[in-house]
Coordinates of C-alpha atoms in Angstrom, one line a residue:
M22 CA 10.8 7.2 2.8
E23 CA 12.7 10.3 1.9
S24 CA 16.3 9.7 0.9
R25 CA 19.1 12.3 1.1
V26 CA 21.8 12.4 -1.6
L27 CA 25.0 14.3 -0.9
S28 CA 26.5 15.8 -4.1
G29 CA 29.7 17.7 -4.5
A30 CA 31.1 20.1 -7.1
A31 CA 33.3 18.6 -9.8
V32 CA 37.0 19.1 -9.2
R33 CA 38.7 20.5 -12.2
G34 CA 42.5 20.0 -12.7
P35 CA 45.1 20.4 -15.4
A36 CA 44.9 18.3 -18.5
F37 CA 47.6 15.9 -17.3
L38 CA 48.4 15.0 -13.7
P39 CA 51.3 12.8 -12.6
R40 CA 50.3 9.4 -11.5
P41 CA 50.0 9.3 -7.7
P42 CA 52.3 6.9 -6.0
R43 CA 50.8 3.5 -5.2
R44 CA 50.5 2.0 -1.7
I45 CA 51.2 -1.8 -1.6
V46 CA 49.2 -3.8 0.9
G47 CA 49.9 -7.5 0.5
S48 CA 49.4 -8.3 -3.1
C49 CA 47.0 -5.5 -3.7
S50 CA 47.8 -2.1 -5.3
F51 CA 45.8 1.0 -4.3
P52 CA 46.3 4.7 -5.1
A53 CA 47.9 6.6 -2.2
V54 CA 45.6 9.1 -0.6
N55 CA 46.9 11.8 1.6
A56 CA 43.8 12.5 3.6
P57 CA 40.2 11.2 3.7
V58 CA 37.2 13.3 3.0
V59 CA 34.8 13.4 5.9
V60 CA 31.1 13.5 5.0
A61 CA 28.6 14.1 7.8
G62 CA 25.4 12.3 7.6
R63 CA 22.2 12.5 9.6
W64 CA 22.9 9.5 11.8
G65 CA 26.7 9.8 12.0
R66 CA 30.0 10.4 10.2
Q67 CA 31.2 8.4 7.2
L68 CA 34.7 8.4 5.8
R69 CA 35.0 8.4 2.0
P70 CA 38.2 8.4 -0.2
A71 CA 39.3 11.6 -1.8
V72 CA 37.5 12.3 -5.1
L73 CA 40.5 13.9 -6.9
L74 CA 41.3 10.8 -9.0
E75 CA 37.7 10.4 -10.1
A76 CA 37.4 14.0 -11.2
S77 CA 40.8 14.2 -12.9
P78 CA 41.2 13.1 -16.6
V79 CA 43.4 10.0 -16.0
T80 CA 44.0 7.5 -18.8
A81 CA 42.1 4.2 -18.8
T82 CA 45.4 2.3 -18.4
A83 CA 46.3 4.3 -15.3
K84 CA 42.9 3.6 -13.8
R85 CA 43.2 -0.1 -14.4
E86 CA 46.7 -0.2 -12.9
S87 CA 45.7 2.0 -9.9
F88 CA 42.8 -0.3 -8.9
R89 CA 44.5 -3.6 -9.8
P90 CA 42.6 -6.4 -7.9
C91 CA 44.2 -8.8 -5.4
S92 CA 45.8 -11.7 -7.1
A93 CA 44.2 -14.2 -4.7
A94 CA 40.7 -12.8 -5.4
A95 CA 41.2 -12.7 -9.1
S96 CA 42.3 -16.2 -9.2
S97 CA 39.3 -17.6 -7.3
P98 CA 37.0 -19.7 -9.4
A99 CA 33.9 -17.9 -8.3
E100 CA 35.1 -14.5 -9.5
S101 CA 36.5 -15.9 -12.7
S102 CA 33.2 -17.5 -13.5
D103 CA 31.4 -14.3 -12.8
S104 CA 33.7 -12.3 -15.0
S105 CA 33.3 -14.7 -17.9
G106 CA 29.6 -15.5 -17.6
G107 CA 28.3 -12.3 -15.9
A108 CA 27.3 -11.8 -12.3
K109 CA 25.0 -14.4 -10.8
V110 CA 21.5 -13.2 -10.1
G111 CA 19.5 -14.7 -7.2
F112 CA 16.0 -16.1 -7.4
L113 CA 14.5 -13.2 -5.5
E114 CA 16.2 -10.6 -7.8
K115 CA 15.3 -12.5 -10.9
Y116 CA 11.6 -12.8 -10.1
P117 CA 10.6 -9.6 -8.2
A118 CA 6.9 -10.0 -9.2
L119 CA 6.7 -13.4 -7.4
V120 CA 8.1 -11.8 -4.2
T121 CA 5.6 -8.9 -4.4
G122 CA 2.8 -11.3 -5.0
F123 CA 3.9 -13.3 -1.9
F124 CA 3.8 -10.1 0.2
F125 CA 0.3 -9.4 -1.0
F126 CA -0.8 -12.9 -0.2
M127 CA 0.6 -12.8 3.3
W128 CA -0.9 -9.4 3.9
Y129 CA -4.4 -10.5 2.9
F130 CA -4.0 -13.9 4.7
L131 CA -2.9 -12.3 8.0
N132 CA -5.6 -9.6 7.8
V133 CA -8.4 -12.2 7.2
I134 CA -7.2 -14.4 10.1
F135 CA -7.0 -11.4 12.4
N136 CA -10.5 -10.2 11.7
I137 CA -12.0 -13.7 12.1
L138 CA -10.1 -14.4 15.4
N139 CA -10.8 -10.9 16.7
K140 CA -14.6 -11.3 16.2
K141 CA -14.5 -14.8 17.8
I142 CA -13.0 -13.3 20.9
Y143 CA -15.7 -10.7 21.1
N144 CA -18.3 -13.4 21.0
Y145 CA -17.2 -14.6 24.4
F146 CA -15.2 -11.6 25.7
P147 CA -16.9 -8.4 24.8
Y148 CA -14.3 -5.9 26.0
P149 CA -12.9 -4.0 23.0
Y150 CA -10.9 -1.5 25.0
F151 CA -8.9 -4.2 26.8
V152 CA -8.5 -6.3 23.6
S153 CA -7.2 -3.1 21.8
V154 CA -4.5 -2.8 24.5
I155 CA -3.6 -6.5 24.0
H156 CA -3.2 -5.9 20.2
L157 CA -0.7 -3.1 20.8
F158 CA 1.0 -4.8 23.8
V159 CA 1.9 -7.9 21.9
G160 CA 3.2 -5.9 19.0
V161 CA 5.3 -3.7 21.2
V162 CA 6.8 -6.8 22.9
Y163 CA 7.6 -8.2 19.4
C164 CA 9.3 -4.9 18.4
L165 CA 11.4 -4.8 21.6
L166 CA 12.6 -8.4 21.1
S167 CA 13.4 -7.6 17.4
W168 CA 15.5 -4.6 18.5
M169 CA 17.3 -6.8 21.1
V170 CA 18.5 -9.2 18.4
G171 CA 19.1 -6.4 15.9
L172 CA 16.4 -7.4 13.4
P173 CA 16.0 -4.6 12.6
K174 CA 18.5 -2.3 14.2
R175 CA 16.8 0.3 16.4
A176 CA 16.8 3.7 14.8
P177 CA 17.6 6.6 17.2
I178 CA 14.9 8.9 18.3
D179 CA 15.0 12.4 19.7
S180 CA 12.6 14.9 21.1
N181 CA 11.9 16.6 17.8
I182 CA 10.9 13.3 16.1
L183 CA 8.9 12.4 19.2
K184 CA 6.9 15.6 18.9
L185 CA 6.1 14.7 15.3
L186 CA 5.1 11.1 16.1
I187 CA 2.8 11.8 19.1
P188 CA -0.1 13.3 17.1
V189 CA 0.1 10.4 14.6
A190 CA 0.1 7.8 17.4
V191 CA -2.8 9.4 19.3
C192 CA -4.9 9.3 16.1
H193 CA -3.8 5.8 15.5
A194 CA -4.8 4.7 19.0
L195 CA -8.2 6.4 18.8
G196 CA -9.0 4.9 15.4
H197 CA -7.9 1.5 16.6
I198 CA -10.1 1.5 19.7
T199 CA -13.2 2.8 17.9
S200 CA -12.7 0.2 15.2
N201 CA -12.7 -2.6 17.8
V202 CA -15.7 -1.1 19.5
S203 CA -17.5 -1.3 16.2
F204 CA -16.2 -4.9 15.5
A205 CA -17.6 -6.0 18.9
A206 CA -21.0 -4.3 18.4
V207 CA -21.8 -5.3 14.8
A208 CA -20.9 -7.8 12.1
V209 CA -17.3 -7.6 10.7
S210 CA -18.7 -7.1 7.2
F211 CA -20.8 -4.1 8.2
T212 CA -17.9 -2.4 10.0
H213 CA -15.7 -2.7 6.9
T214 CA -18.6 -1.4 4.8
I215 CA -18.7 1.7 7.0
K216 CA -15.0 2.1 6.9
A217 CA -15.2 2.2 3.1
L218 CA -16.2 5.8 3.7
E219 CA -12.6 6.7 4.8
P220 CA -11.7 8.1 1.3
F221 CA -14.6 10.5 1.6
F222 CA -13.3 11.8 4.9
N223 CA -9.8 12.0 3.5
A224 CA -11.0 14.1 0.6
A225 CA -13.0 16.4 2.8
A226 CA -10.0 17.0 5.2
S227 CA -7.7 17.7 2.2
Q228 CA -10.2 20.2 0.8
F229 CA -11.3 22.0 4.0
I230 CA -8.4 21.6 6.4
L231 CA -5.3 21.4 4.3
G232 CA -6.7 23.7 1.6
Q233 CA -5.9 21.4 -1.2
Q234 CA -8.1 21.6 -4.3
I235 CA -9.9 18.3 -4.9
P236 CA -11.0 17.9 -8.6
L237 CA -14.7 17.4 -9.4
T238 CA -14.1 14.0 -10.8
L239 CA -12.7 12.8 -7.5
W240 CA -15.7 14.1 -5.6
L241 CA -18.1 12.4 -8.2
S242 CA -16.3 9.1 -7.7
L243 CA -17.2 9.3 -4.0
A244 CA -20.9 9.5 -4.7
P245 CA -21.3 5.7 -5.1
V246 CA -19.4 5.1 -1.9
V247 CA -21.8 7.3 0.1
L248 CA -24.8 5.8 -1.7
G249 CA -23.7 2.2 -1.2
V250 CA -22.9 2.6 2.5
S251 CA -26.3 4.3 3.1
M252 CA -28.1 1.4 1.3
A253 CA -26.2 -1.2 3.3
S254 CA -26.8 0.6 6.7
L255 CA -30.6 0.9 6.2
T256 CA -31.1 -2.9 6.0
E257 CA -28.2 -4.3 7.9
L258 CA -29.6 -6.9 10.3
S259 CA -26.9 -6.4 12.9
F260 CA -27.1 -2.6 12.8
N261 CA -26.8 -0.6 16.1
W262 CA -25.8 3.0 16.7
I263 CA -22.7 2.1 18.8
G264 CA -21.2 0.1 16.0
F265 CA -22.1 2.7 13.3
I266 CA -20.9 5.8 15.3
S267 CA -17.7 4.0 16.4
A268 CA -16.8 3.1 12.8
M269 CA -17.4 6.7 11.7
I270 CA -15.2 8.0 14.5
S271 CA -12.5 5.6 13.4
N272 CA -12.7 7.0 9.9
V273 CA -12.2 10.5 11.2
S274 CA -9.3 9.4 13.4
F275 CA -7.5 7.7 10.6
T276 CA -8.1 10.7 8.4
Y277 CA -6.3 12.9 10.9
R278 CA -3.6 10.3 11.2
S279 CA -3.0 10.7 7.5
I280 CA -2.8 14.5 7.9
Y281 CA -0.3 14.3 10.7
S282 CA 1.7 11.6 9.0
K283 CA 2.4 14.0 6.1
K284 CA 3.7 16.5 8.5
A285 CA 5.8 13.9 10.3
M286 CA 8.0 12.8 7.4
T287 CA 11.3 11.5 8.7
D288 CA 14.3 9.5 7.4
M289 CA 13.4 6.6 9.6
D290 CA 12.5 3.3 7.9
S291 CA 8.9 2.1 8.1
T292 CA 9.6 -0.8 10.5
N293 CA 11.1 1.4 13.2
L294 CA 8.5 4.1 12.5
Y295 CA 5.6 1.8 13.1
A296 CA 7.3 0.4 16.2
Y297 CA 7.6 3.8 17.8
I298 CA 4.0 4.7 16.9
S299 CA 2.8 1.4 18.5
I300 CA 4.6 2.1 21.7
I301 CA 3.1 5.6 22.0
A302 CA -0.4 4.3 21.0
L303 CA -0.2 1.6 23.7
V304 CA 0.4 4.3 26.4
V305 CA -2.5 6.2 25.0
C306 CA -4.9 3.2 25.0
I307 CA -4.2 2.0 28.6
P308 CA -6.1 4.8 30.6
P309 CA -9.4 4.5 28.7
A310 CA -9.3 0.7 29.0
I311 CA -8.9 1.0 32.8
F312 CA -11.5 3.7 33.1
F313 CA -14.3 2.1 30.9
E314 CA -13.7 -1.7 31.5
G315 CA -11.4 -2.1 34.5
P316 CA -14.1 -2.7 37.2
Q317 CA -16.1 -5.1 35.0
L318 CA -13.0 -7.1 34.0
L319 CA -12.0 -7.5 37.6
K320 CA -15.5 -8.3 38.8
H321 CA -16.6 -10.9 36.2
G322 CA -15.0 -10.3 32.8
F323 CA -12.0 -12.6 33.1
N324 CA -13.8 -15.2 35.1
D325 CA -16.7 -15.4 32.5
A326 CA -14.2 -15.8 29.6
I327 CA -12.2 -18.5 31.4
A328 CA -15.4 -20.4 32.4
K329 CA -16.5 -20.4 28.7
V330 CA -13.3 -21.4 26.9
G331 CA -10.7 -22.2 29.5
M332 CA -7.6 -20.4 30.7
T333 CA -5.3 -21.8 28.0
K334 CA -7.5 -20.9 25.0
F335 CA -8.3 -17.5 26.4
I336 CA -4.6 -16.5 26.8
S337 CA -3.6 -18.1 23.5
D338 CA -6.4 -16.3 21.6
L339 CA -5.3 -13.0 23.0
F340 CA -1.7 -13.6 22.1
W341 CA -2.4 -14.7 18.6
V342 CA -4.8 -11.9 17.8
G343 CA -2.2 -9.4 18.9
M344 CA 0.5 -11.1 16.9
F345 CA -1.7 -11.2 13.8
Y346 CA -2.6 -7.6 14.2
H347 CA 1.0 -6.4 14.4
L348 CA 2.2 -8.7 11.6
Y349 CA -0.5 -7.8 9.1
N350 CA 0.0 -4.0 9.8
Q351 CA 3.8 -4.3 9.5
L352 CA 3.6 -6.5 6.4
A353 CA 1.0 -4.1 4.8
T354 CA 3.5 -1.2 5.3
N355 CA 6.4 -3.2 3.8
T356 CA 4.2 -4.4 0.9
L357 CA 2.9 -1.0 -0.1
E358 CA 6.4 0.3 -0.2
R359 CA 7.3 -2.1 -3.0
V360 CA 4.5 -1.1 -5.4
A361 CA 3.3 1.9 -7.3
P362 CA 0.4 4.1 -6.0
L363 CA -2.1 2.5 -8.4
T364 CA -1.2 -1.0 -7.3
H365 CA -1.4 0.3 -3.7
A366 CA -4.9 1.5 -4.3
V367 CA -6.1 -1.7 -5.9
G368 CA -4.5 -3.8 -3.2
N369 CA -6.4 -1.9 -0.4
V370 CA -9.7 -2.3 -2.2
L371 CA -9.2 -6.1 -2.8
K372 CA -8.2 -6.5 0.9
R373 CA -11.5 -5.1 2.0
V374 CA -13.4 -7.4 -0.4
F375 CA -11.5 -10.4 0.9
V376 CA -12.2 -9.5 4.6
I377 CA -15.9 -8.9 4.0
G378 CA -16.3 -12.1 1.9
F379 CA -14.5 -14.4 4.3
S380 CA -16.2 -13.0 7.4
I381 CA -19.6 -13.7 5.8
L382 CA -18.6 -17.3 5.0
V383 CA -17.0 -18.0 8.4
F384 CA -19.7 -16.5 10.6
G385 CA -22.6 -17.2 8.4
N386 CA -24.0 -13.7 8.7
K387 CA -27.3 -13.2 7.0
I388 CA -27.4 -10.1 4.8
S389 CA -30.4 -8.7 3.0
L390 CA -30.3 -8.2 -0.8
Q391 CA -30.2 -4.4 -0.4
T392 CA -27.2 -4.7 2.0
G393 CA -25.4 -6.9 -0.5
I394 CA -26.0 -4.5 -3.3
G395 CA -25.1 -1.5 -1.2
T396 CA -21.8 -3.1 -0.1
S397 CA -21.0 -3.9 -3.7
I398 CA -21.7 -0.3 -4.8
A399 CA -19.6 1.1 -2.0
I400 CA -16.6 -1.1 -2.8
A401 CA -16.9 -0.3 -6.5
G402 CA -16.9 3.4 -5.6
V403 CA -13.8 3.0 -3.5
A404 CA -12.1 1.3 -6.4
I405 CA -13.0 4.1 -8.8
Y406 CA -11.8 6.8 -6.3
S407 CA -8.6 4.9 -5.6
Y408 CA -7.9 4.5 -9.4
I409 CA -8.4 8.2 -10.1
K410 CA -6.4 9.4 -7.2
A411 CA -3.5 7.1 -8.0
K412 CA -3.4 8.3 -11.6
M413 CA -3.4 11.9 -10.4
E414 CA -0.4 11.2 -8.0
E415 CA 1.4 9.4 -10.8
E416 CA 1.0 12.4 -13.1
K417 CA 2.2 14.8 -10.4
R418 CA 5.3 12.6 -9.9
Q419 CA 6.1 12.5 -13.6
M420 CA 5.7 16.3 -13.9
K421 CA 8.1 16.8 -11.0
A422 CA 10.6 14.3 -12.5
A423 CA 10.4 16.1 -15.8

């Protein structure tokens, strides 16, 4: 997220200034300050001490005396040990790579569990519009409860931010629904193979909609993706046009979501941002679910599902699939904020490999040799594309920093 830094001009003074009078509070000594400096931030007002002393050439002795610590604090054993042996570093700060690895593991684990449970629900309850609403509904309830307890604290939202987030949320809702329609119609592995084309749509949108020049090397890296998906589609045993077209619409929707997301850059943290997007997307998903599946659900949909698995399992499956959906998306956002673009790209590719592999093992889907080769070629193409794009972004960032 973009961070804002307030900087002020240096305050120049004479070569020597008289030492300001000290204000005694208890056993602590602080420099007397006539008036605070008020700095206005985006989300409120913050009081900061005057910067005159910092900018003035005061001697080192005067600085030490002005900011003499409290005697009680200085005599505490914890502080004396820190001053003699250095500040203590916690385990999480000492081994950040382990923390990042744990984030990646949980992201992959929750993603795989979501895909497996989601497909199992469709095997006895084939209503993807309603299930998509449940995914978002459980996540929204989770966000509201988190805000109630202050973890995290809810960020304020106004009409301007809402106007920026609505297009993002609409594209998110459309992509989510069409992905679930595809998951319900074909094998999970095949849907993820089709969704491997998403970088191709992103590049096309950047070139022809945003007007950004895409290098030839990036276009060439997408050729294996298109070839691999075509090979896999021709011999996929579970192929049908509803699943194929829905996955393609999902790719287009998520591409436009990326475009609108770039225009909707705010200072809001990712957790609050995803919560607001989920709330808006839920409102968008409810009308089509009622229109397309409402009559069938009331007539026999719910009754058939309960007759097959029972009321308790049916409700628990819907709850857990919604919880896993929200958690893996939230954790993915938090994980990708911790790493560089190249690691981000590799992580996304490996995630798709994990999902495809585990779905084939769990459901025992039979795939032809050509489908297996095509899927491998497509994933390899995505890896090459992601690597090249990440290197380009890193070079741009270094040039701007220089």
